[in-house]
Coordinates of C-alpha atoms and ligand atoms in Angstrom, one line a residue:
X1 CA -17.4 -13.7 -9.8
X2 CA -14.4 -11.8 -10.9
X3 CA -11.2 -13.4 -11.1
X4 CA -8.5 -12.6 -8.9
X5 CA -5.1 -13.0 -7.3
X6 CA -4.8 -14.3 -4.0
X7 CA -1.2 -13.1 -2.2
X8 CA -0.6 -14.7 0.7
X9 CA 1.6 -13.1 2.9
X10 CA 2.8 -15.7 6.1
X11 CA 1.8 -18.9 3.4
X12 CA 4.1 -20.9 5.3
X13 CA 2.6 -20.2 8.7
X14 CA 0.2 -22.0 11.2
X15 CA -2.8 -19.7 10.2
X16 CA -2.4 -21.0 6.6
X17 CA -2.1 -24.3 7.4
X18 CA -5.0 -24.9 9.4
X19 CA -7.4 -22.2 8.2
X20 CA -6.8 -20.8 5.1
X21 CA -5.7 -23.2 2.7
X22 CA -8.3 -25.6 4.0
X23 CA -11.1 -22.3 3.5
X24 CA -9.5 -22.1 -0.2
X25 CA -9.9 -25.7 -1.3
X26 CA -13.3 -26.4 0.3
X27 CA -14.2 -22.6 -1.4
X28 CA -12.7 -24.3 -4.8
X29 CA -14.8 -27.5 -3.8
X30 CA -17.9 -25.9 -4.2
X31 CA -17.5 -23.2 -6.6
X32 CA -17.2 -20.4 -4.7
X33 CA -13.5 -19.3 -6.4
X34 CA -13.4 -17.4 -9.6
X35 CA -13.3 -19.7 -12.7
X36 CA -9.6 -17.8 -13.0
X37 CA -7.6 -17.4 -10.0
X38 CA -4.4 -17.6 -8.4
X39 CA -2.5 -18.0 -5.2
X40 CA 0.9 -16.9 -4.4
X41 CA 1.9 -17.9 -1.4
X42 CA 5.3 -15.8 0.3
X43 CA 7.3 -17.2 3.3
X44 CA 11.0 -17.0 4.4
X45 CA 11.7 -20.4 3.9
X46 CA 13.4 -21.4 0.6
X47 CA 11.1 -24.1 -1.2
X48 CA 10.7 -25.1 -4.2
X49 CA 6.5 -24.6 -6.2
X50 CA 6.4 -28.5 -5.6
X51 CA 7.3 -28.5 -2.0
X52 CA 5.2 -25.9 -1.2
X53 CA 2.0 -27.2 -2.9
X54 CA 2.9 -30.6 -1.1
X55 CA 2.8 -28.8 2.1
X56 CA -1.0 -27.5 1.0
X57 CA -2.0 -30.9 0.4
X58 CA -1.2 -32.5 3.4
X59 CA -2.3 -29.4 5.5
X60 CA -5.6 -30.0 3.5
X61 CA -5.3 -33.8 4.4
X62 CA -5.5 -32.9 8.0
X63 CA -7.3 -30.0 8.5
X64 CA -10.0 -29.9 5.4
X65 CA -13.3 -30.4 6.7
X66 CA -14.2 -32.6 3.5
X67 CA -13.0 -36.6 3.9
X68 CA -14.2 -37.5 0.9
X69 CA -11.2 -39.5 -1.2
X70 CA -10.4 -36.4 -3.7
X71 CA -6.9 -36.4 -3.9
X72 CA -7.3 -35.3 -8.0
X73 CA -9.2 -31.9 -6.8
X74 CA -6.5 -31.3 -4.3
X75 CA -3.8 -32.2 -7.2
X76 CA -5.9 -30.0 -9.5
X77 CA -6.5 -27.0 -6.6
X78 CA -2.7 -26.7 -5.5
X79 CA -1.5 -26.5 -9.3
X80 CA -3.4 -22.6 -9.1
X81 CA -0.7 -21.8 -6.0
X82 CA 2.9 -20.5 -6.7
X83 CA 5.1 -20.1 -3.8
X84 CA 7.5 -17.5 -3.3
X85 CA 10.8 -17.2 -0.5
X86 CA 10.9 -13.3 0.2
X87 CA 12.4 -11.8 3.2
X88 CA 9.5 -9.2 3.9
X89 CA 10.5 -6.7 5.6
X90 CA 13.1 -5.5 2.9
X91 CA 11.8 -3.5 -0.1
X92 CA 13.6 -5.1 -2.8
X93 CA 11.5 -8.1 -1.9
X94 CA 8.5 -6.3 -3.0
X95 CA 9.7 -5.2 -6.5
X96 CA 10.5 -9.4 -6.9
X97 CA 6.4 -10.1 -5.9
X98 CA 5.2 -7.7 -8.5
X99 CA 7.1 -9.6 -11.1
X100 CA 6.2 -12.6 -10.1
X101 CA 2.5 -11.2 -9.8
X102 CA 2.2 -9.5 -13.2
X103 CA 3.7 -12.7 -14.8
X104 CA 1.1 -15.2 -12.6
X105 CA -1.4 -12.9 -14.2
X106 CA -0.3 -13.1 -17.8
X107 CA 0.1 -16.5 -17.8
X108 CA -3.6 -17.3 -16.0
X109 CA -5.2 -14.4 -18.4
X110 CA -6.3 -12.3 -14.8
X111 CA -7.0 -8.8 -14.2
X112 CA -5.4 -7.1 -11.8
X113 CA -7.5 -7.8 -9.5
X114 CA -5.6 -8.6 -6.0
X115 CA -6.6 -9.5 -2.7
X116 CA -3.7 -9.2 -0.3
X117 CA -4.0 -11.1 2.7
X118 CA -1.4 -10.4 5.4
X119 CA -1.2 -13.6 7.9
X120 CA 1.7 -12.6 9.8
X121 CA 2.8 -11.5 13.0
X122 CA 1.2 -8.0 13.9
X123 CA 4.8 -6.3 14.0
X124 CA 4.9 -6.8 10.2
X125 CA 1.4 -5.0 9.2
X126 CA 3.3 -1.9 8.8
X127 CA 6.4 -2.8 6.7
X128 CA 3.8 -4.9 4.2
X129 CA 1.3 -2.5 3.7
X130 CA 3.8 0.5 3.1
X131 CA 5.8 -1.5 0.7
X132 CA 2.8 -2.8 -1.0
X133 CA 1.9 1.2 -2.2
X134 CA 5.8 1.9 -2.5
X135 CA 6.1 -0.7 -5.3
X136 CA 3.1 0.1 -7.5
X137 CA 1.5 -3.4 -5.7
X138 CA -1.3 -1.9 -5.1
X139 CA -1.0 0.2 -8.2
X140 CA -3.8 -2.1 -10.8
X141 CA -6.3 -1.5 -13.0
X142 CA -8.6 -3.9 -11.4
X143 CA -9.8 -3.8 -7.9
X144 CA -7.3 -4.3 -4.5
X145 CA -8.5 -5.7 -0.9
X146 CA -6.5 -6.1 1.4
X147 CA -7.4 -8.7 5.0
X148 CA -5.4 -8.2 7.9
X149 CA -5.7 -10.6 10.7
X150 CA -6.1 -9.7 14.4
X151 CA -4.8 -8.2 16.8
X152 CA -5.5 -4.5 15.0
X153 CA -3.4 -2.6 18.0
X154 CA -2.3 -3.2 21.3
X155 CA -4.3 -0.5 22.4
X156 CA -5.7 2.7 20.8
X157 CA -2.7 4.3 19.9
X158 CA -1.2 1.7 18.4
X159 CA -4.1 0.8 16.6
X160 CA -4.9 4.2 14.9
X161 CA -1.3 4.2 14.4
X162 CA -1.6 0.9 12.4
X163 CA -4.4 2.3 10.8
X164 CA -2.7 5.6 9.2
X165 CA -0.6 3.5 7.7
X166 CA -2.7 0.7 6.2
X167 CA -5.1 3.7 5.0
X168 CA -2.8 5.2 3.3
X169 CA -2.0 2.3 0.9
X170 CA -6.5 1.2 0.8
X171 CA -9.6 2.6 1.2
X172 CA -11.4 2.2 4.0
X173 CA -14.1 -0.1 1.6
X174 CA -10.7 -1.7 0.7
X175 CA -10.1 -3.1 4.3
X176 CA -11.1 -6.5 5.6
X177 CA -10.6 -6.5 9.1
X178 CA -10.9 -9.8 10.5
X179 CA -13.1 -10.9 13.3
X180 CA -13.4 -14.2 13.0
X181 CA -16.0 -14.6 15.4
X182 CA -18.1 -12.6 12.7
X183 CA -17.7 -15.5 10.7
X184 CA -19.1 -18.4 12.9
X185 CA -22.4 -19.5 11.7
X186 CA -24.9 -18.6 14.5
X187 CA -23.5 -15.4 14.4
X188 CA -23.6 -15.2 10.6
X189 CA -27.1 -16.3 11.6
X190 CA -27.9 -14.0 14.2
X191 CA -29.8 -11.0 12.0
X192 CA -31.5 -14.0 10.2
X193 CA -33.3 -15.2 13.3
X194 CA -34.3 -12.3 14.0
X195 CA -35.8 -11.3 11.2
X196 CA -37.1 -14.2 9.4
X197 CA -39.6 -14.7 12.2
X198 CA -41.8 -12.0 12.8
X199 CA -42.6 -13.4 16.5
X200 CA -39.1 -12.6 18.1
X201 CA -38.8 -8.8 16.6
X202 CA -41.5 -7.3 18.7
X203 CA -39.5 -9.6 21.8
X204 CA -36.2 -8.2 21.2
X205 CA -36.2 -4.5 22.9
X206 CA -35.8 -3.5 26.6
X207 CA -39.7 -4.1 27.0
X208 CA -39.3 -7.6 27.0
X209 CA -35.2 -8.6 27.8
X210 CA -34.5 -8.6 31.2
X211 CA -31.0 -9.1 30.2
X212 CA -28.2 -10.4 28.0
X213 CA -26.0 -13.1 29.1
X214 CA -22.6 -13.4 26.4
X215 CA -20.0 -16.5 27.8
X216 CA -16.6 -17.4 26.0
X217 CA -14.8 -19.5 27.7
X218 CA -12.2 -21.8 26.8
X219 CA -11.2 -25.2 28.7
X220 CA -7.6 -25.0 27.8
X221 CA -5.1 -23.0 29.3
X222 CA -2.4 -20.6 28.0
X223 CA -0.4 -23.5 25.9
X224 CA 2.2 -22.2 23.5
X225 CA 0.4 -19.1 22.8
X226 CA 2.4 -17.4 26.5
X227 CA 4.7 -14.8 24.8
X228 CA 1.3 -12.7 22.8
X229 CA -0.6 -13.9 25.7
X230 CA 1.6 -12.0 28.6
X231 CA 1.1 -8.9 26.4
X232 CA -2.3 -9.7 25.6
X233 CA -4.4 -10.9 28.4
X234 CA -8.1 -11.6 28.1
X235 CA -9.0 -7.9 27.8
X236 CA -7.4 -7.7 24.2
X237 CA -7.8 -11.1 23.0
X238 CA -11.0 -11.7 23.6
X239 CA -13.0 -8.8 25.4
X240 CA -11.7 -5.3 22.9
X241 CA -13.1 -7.2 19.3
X242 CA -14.9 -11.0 19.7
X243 CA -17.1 -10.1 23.1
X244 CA -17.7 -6.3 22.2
X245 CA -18.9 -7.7 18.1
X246 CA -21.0 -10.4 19.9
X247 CA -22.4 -7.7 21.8
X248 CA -23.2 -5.4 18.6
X249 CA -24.5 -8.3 16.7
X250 CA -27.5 -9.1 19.6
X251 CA -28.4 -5.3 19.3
X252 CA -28.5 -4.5 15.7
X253 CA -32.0 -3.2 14.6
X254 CA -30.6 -3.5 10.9
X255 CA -32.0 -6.8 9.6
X256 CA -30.7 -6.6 5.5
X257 CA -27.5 -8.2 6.4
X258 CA -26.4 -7.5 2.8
X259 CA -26.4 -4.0 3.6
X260 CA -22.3 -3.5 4.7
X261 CA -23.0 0.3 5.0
X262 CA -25.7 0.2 7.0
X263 CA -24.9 -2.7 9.1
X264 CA -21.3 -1.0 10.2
X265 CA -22.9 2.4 10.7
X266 CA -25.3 0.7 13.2
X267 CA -22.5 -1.2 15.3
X268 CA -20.9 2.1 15.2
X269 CA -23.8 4.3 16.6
X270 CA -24.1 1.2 19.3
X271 CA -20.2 1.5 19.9
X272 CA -20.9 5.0 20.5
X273 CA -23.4 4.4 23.6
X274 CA -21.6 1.4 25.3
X275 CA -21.1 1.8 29.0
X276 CA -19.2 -0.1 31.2
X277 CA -20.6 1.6 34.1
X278 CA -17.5 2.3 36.4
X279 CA -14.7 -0.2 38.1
X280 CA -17.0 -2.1 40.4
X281 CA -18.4 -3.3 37.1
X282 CA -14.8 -5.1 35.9
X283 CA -13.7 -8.3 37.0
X284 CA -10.2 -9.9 36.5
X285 CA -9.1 -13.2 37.3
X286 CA -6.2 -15.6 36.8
X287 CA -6.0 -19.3 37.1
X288 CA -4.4 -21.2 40.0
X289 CA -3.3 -24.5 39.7
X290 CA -5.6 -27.5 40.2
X291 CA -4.5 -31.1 40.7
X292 CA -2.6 -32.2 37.7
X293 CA -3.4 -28.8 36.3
X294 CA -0.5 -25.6 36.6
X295 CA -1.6 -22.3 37.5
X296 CA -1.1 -19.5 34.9
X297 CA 1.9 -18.7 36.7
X298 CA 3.6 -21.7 36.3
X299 CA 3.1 -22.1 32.6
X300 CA 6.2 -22.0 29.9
X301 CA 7.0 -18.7 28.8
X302 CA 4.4 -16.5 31.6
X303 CA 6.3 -14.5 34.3
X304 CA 5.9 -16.1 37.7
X305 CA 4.9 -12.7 38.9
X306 CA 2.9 -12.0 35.8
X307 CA 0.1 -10.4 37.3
X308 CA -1.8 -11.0 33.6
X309 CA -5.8 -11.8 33.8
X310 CA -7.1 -14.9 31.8
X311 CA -10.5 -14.3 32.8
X312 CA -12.3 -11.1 32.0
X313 CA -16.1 -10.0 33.3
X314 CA -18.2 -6.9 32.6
X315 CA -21.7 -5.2 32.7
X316 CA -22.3 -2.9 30.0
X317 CA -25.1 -0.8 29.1
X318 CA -26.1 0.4 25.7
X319 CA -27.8 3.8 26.4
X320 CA -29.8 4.1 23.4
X321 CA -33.4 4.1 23.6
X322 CA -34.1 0.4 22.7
X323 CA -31.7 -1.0 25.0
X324 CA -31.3 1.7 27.8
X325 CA -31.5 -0.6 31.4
X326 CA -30.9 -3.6 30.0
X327 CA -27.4 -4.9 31.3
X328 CA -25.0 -6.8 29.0
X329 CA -23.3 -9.2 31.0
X330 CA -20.1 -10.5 29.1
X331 CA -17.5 -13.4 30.7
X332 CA -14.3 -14.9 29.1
X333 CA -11.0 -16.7 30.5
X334 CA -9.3 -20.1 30.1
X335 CA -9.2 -22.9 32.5
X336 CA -12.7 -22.8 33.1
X337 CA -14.9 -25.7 33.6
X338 CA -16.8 -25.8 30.3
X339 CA -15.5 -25.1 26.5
X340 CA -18.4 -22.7 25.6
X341 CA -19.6 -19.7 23.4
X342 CA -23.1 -18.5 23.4
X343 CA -25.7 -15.8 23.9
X344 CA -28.6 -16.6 26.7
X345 CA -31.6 -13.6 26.5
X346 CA -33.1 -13.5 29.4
X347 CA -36.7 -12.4 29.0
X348 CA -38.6 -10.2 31.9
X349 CA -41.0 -12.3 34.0
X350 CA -44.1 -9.8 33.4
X351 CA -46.3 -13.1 35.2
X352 CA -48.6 -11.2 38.0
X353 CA -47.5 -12.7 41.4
X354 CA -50.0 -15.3 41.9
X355 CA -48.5 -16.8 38.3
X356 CA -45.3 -16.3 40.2
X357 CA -45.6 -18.4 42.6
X358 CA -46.1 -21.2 40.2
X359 CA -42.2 -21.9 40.5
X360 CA -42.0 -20.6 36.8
X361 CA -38.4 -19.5 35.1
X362 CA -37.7 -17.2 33.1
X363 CA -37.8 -18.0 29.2
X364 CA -34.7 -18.4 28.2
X365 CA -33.4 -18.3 24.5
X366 CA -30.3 -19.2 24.0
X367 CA -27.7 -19.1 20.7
X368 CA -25.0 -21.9 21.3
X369 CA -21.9 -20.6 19.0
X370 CA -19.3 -23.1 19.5
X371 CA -18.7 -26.2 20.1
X372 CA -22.7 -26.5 19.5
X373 CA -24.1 -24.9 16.8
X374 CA -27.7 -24.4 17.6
X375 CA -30.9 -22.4 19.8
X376 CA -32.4 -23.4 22.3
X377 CA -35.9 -22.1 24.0
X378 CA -36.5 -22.4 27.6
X379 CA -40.3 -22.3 28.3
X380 CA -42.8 -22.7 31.5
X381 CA -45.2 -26.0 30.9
X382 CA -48.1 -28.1 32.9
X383 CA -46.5 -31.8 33.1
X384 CA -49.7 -33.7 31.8
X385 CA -49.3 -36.2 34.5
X386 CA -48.8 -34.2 37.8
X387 CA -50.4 -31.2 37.0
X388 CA -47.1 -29.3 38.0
X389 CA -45.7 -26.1 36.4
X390 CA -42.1 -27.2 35.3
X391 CA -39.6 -25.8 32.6
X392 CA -39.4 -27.7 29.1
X393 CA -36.6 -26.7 26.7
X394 CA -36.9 -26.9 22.8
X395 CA -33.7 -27.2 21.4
X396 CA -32.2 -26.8 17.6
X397 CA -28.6 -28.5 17.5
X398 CA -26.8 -29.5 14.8
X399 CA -23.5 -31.3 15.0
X400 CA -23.1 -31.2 11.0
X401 CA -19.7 -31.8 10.3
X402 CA -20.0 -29.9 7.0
X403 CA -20.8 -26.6 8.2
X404 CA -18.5 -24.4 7.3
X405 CA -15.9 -23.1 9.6
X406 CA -15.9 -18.8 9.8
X407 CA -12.8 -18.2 7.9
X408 CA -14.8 -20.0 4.6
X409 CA -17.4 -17.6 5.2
X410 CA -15.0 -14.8 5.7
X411 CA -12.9 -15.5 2.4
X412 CA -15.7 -15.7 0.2
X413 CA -17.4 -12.9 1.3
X414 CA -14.1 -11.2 0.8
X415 CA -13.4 -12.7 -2.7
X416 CA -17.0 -11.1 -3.5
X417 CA -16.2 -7.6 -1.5
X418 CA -18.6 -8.2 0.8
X419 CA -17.9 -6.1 3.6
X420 CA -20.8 -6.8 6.0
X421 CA -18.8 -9.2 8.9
X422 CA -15.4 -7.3 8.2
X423 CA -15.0 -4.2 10.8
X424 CA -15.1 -0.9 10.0
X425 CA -11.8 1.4 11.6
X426 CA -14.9 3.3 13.7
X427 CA -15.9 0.4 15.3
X428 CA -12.6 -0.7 16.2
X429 CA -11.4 2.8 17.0
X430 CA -14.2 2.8 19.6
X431 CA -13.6 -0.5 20.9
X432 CA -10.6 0.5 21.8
X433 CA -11.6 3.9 23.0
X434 CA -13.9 2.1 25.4
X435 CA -11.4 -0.9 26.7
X436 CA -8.3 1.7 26.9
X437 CA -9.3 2.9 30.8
X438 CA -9.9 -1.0 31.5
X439 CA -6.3 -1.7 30.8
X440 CA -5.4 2.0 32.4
X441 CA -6.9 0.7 35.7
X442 CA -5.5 -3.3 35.3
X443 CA -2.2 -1.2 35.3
X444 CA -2.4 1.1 38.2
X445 CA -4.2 -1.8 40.0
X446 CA -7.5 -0.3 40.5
X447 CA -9.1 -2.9 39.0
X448 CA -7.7 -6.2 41.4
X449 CA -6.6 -9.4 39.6
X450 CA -8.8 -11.8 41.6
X451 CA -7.8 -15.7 41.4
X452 CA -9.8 -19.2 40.8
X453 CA -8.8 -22.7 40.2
X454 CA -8.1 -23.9 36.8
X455 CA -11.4 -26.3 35.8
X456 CA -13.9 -23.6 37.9
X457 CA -16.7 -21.9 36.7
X458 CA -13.8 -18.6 37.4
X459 CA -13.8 -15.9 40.5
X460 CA -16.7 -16.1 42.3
X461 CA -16.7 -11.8 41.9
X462 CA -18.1 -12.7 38.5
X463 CA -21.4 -14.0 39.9
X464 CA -21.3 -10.8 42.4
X465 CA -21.5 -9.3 39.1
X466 CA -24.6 -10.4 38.1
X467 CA -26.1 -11.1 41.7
X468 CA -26.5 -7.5 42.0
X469 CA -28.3 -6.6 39.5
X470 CA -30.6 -9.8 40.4
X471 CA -29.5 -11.9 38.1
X472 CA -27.1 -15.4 37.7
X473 CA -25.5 -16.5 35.1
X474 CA -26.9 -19.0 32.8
Ligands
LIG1 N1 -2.6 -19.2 14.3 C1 -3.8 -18.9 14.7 O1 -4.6 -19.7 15.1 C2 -4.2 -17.4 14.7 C3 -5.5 -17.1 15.1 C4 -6.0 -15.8 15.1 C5 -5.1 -14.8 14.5 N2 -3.9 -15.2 14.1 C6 -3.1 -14.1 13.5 O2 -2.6 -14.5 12.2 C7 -1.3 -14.0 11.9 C8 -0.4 -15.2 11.5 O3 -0.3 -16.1 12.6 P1 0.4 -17.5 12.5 O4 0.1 -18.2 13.8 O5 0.1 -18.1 11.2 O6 1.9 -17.1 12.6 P2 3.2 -18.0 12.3 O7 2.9 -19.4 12.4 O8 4.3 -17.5 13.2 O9 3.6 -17.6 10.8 C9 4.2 -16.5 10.4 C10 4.4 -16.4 8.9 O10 5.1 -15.2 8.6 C11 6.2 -15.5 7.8 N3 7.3 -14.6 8.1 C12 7.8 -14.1 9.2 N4 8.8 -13.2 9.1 C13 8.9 -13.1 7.7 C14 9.8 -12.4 6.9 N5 10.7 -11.5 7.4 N6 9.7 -12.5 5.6 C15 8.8 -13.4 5.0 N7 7.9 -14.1 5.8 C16 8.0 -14.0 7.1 C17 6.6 -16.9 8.2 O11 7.4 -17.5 7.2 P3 8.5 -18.7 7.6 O12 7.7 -19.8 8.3 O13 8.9 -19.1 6.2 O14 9.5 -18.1 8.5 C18 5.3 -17.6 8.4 O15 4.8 -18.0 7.1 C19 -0.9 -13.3 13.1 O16 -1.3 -11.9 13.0 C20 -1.8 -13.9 14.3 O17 -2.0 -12.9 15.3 C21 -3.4 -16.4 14.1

């Protein structure tokens, strides 16, 4: 592994805290940093090296997934960060970082190679990135990546706004985009399962799915997140990047995972034939208030006319010859009555009616994402006792607290430029392409907000949803 430098802009921030330092250390942990490296760290606030590196280790304390007693590692791993108080947005600051930078990497013996990663607020994207190519930053003889959180855009224009500029300071091969559902581990695992056992590849076309179930939804409501949610909504936070990858990642054909180029050209072509098939197709809910529970409405920081959905349902078609009449149903919101990510494939029930009539369900297989980690197989068996048909799951779980969270998987793929669960601009250009008369018709009301009670399974439009097509929701 090449050695690097690692700026960190928004080091003071909650991001950093409780994702990315702890990714870093448990990275250092097991020897997945360069034997050289440093961090430097940039916030507003004025602290001193020691107080900054202080503030690592006790975020590390709390939110490292390691317990182990290794307070010397942490001692040793916070002595590679320097910290540096820079008010961002002006472009003096920046000739100040490349002095500092230039000297970290004289004194650590480093190449110039640099990984910028910007966790700030979205409105700060632009400024950093153009200042970055203004003062030679970006200029090195090594190699340069920069990772920009979410959200890429508020909506299309924005986002290829955002784009022009970040482009014109990186290459395309340059830019991590962050999903971070990319990096959860069953859907790191997905294009493994698939092709590690020859028995599910000839299963997984529209021969044999009947259809695809995706689910992402939260328990919680709102919180403190109100102000980016009221301009946000379900549609952007969760639908536009997290549902529509999920969505890519069950369809990929392309089983080398390795294979960035070919892996993002594929989402892309898929991108290109998704179909949400016309409004009718669209539900939009928001929470109510349940006992000891407060409606959306009544939240801290939401409008109390905010007509603003926190629950988001679709069916979407891929028109491509594998998948064409297969519908992809997606749901998401808050307040619901289960915390739960995961994929259910639904397989046809090709049993000749007399089989039917055995009471037999359809085989189900499921990828739990989060909080479980696991698959799960639902299958038709004879109970040895009565002689009755009844359904028998076979389940993998693992509650492993030493799996690795997605943003360890994330940085070290993009410490090794590994673009693979990173997304390409196309992808995200046409995400947004495809969400953009969504929002158009939330606007003008075409599409109505529909309501359910915080701690329900949402708006009962979303089992219309799938009721028509002849389906329910798993
Ligand atoms: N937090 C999450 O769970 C989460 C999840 C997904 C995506 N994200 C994305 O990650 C990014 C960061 O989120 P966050 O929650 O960490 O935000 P945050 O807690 O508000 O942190 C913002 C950081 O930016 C710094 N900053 C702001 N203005 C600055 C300026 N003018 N000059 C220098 N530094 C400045 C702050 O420094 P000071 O503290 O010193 O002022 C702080 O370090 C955002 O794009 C967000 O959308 C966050």
């Amino acid at each position: 592994m090449e050695n690097m430098s690692f700026i960190l802009f928004g080091a003071t921030g909650d991001l950093a805290r409780r994702k990315i330092f702890p990714a870093l250390f448990n990275l250092y942990r097991n020897q997945k940093l360069p034997k050289a490296f440093s961090i430097i760290g940039i916030g507003k606030e004025e602290l001193s090296n020691k107080q900054f590196q202080e503030l690592v280790i006790d975020s590390l304390y709390e939110y490292s997934r390691h317990s182990v007693n290794d307070k010397a590692q942490k001692a040793e791993f916070v002595k590679s960060i320097t910290y540096i108080s820079l008010d961002i947005t002006k472009e003096t600051s920046y000739q100040k970082l490349l002095t500092l930078v230039k000297k970290v990497e004289r004194e650590h013996n480093l190449q110039e190679n640099r990984i910028f990663y910007l966790s700030v607020s979205p409105k700060l994207f632009n400024v950093i990135t153009t200042n970055i190519k203004k003062s030679n930053l970006s200029n090195t003889s090594g190699w340069k990546r920069v990772i920009i959180e979410k959200p890429f855009g508020n909506d299309l224009k924005t986002a290829q706004q955002l784009n022009d500029i970040v482009q014109n300071a990186f290459q395309e091969d340059e830019i991590f985009r962050i999903d971070h559902y990319l990096g959860k581990p069953m859907v790191k695992n997905l294009l493994t399962f698939v092709s590690a056992n020859p028995m599910l590849q000839p299963l997984w076309n529209k021969h044999m799915i009947a259809n695809i179930q995706i689910t992402a939804n939260e328990e919680v409501g709102v919180g403190s997140r109100a102000s980016y949610y009221e301009q946000a909504g379900a549609v952007r936070d969760m639908f536009q990047n997290h549902m529509l990858q999920l969505i890519m990642m069950t369809a990929v054909t392309m089983l080398d995972e390795r294979n960035a180029i070919k892996l993002r050209a594929e989402k892309v072509q898929l991108m290109e034939t998704i179909r949400v098939e016309n409004q009718h197709d669209v539900v939009r809910g928001q929470y109510t208030k349940a006992p000891c529970i407060k409606g959306y409405k009544d939240e801290l920081g939401v409008d109390s006319s905010s007509n603003i959905e926190t629950f988001f349902a679709a069916s979407l078609f891929i028109e491509n010859p594998l998948w064409e009449g297969v519908p992809f149903f997606v749901r998401t919101g808050k307040r619901l009555n289960k915390k739960e990510t995961k994929i259910v494939i639904e397989f046809k029930n090709v049993l000749n009616n007399h089989e039917k009539k055995t009471n037999s369900k359809p085989n189900l297989l499921t990828i739990h994402i989060n909080p479980d980690y696991g698959i799960s197989l639902q299958l038709n068996s004879k109970n040895p006792i009565t002689g009755e048909l009844e359904t028998i799951t076979m389940n993998f779980s693992s509650n492993d607290k030493d799996i690795p969270e997605a943003y360890e998987y994330l940085l070290a793929d993009a410490i090794q430029g590994d673009l693979s669960y990173f997304t390409h601009w196309d992808e995200v250009e046409l995400a947004w392409k495809s969400v953009q008369p969504i929002i158009e018709n939330f606007h003008t009301n075409k599409i109505p907000l529909n309501f359910y009670q915080a701690g329900s399974n949402g708006p009962k439009e979303a089992d219309d949803l799938v009721n028509k097509h002849g389906y329910k929701w798993w």
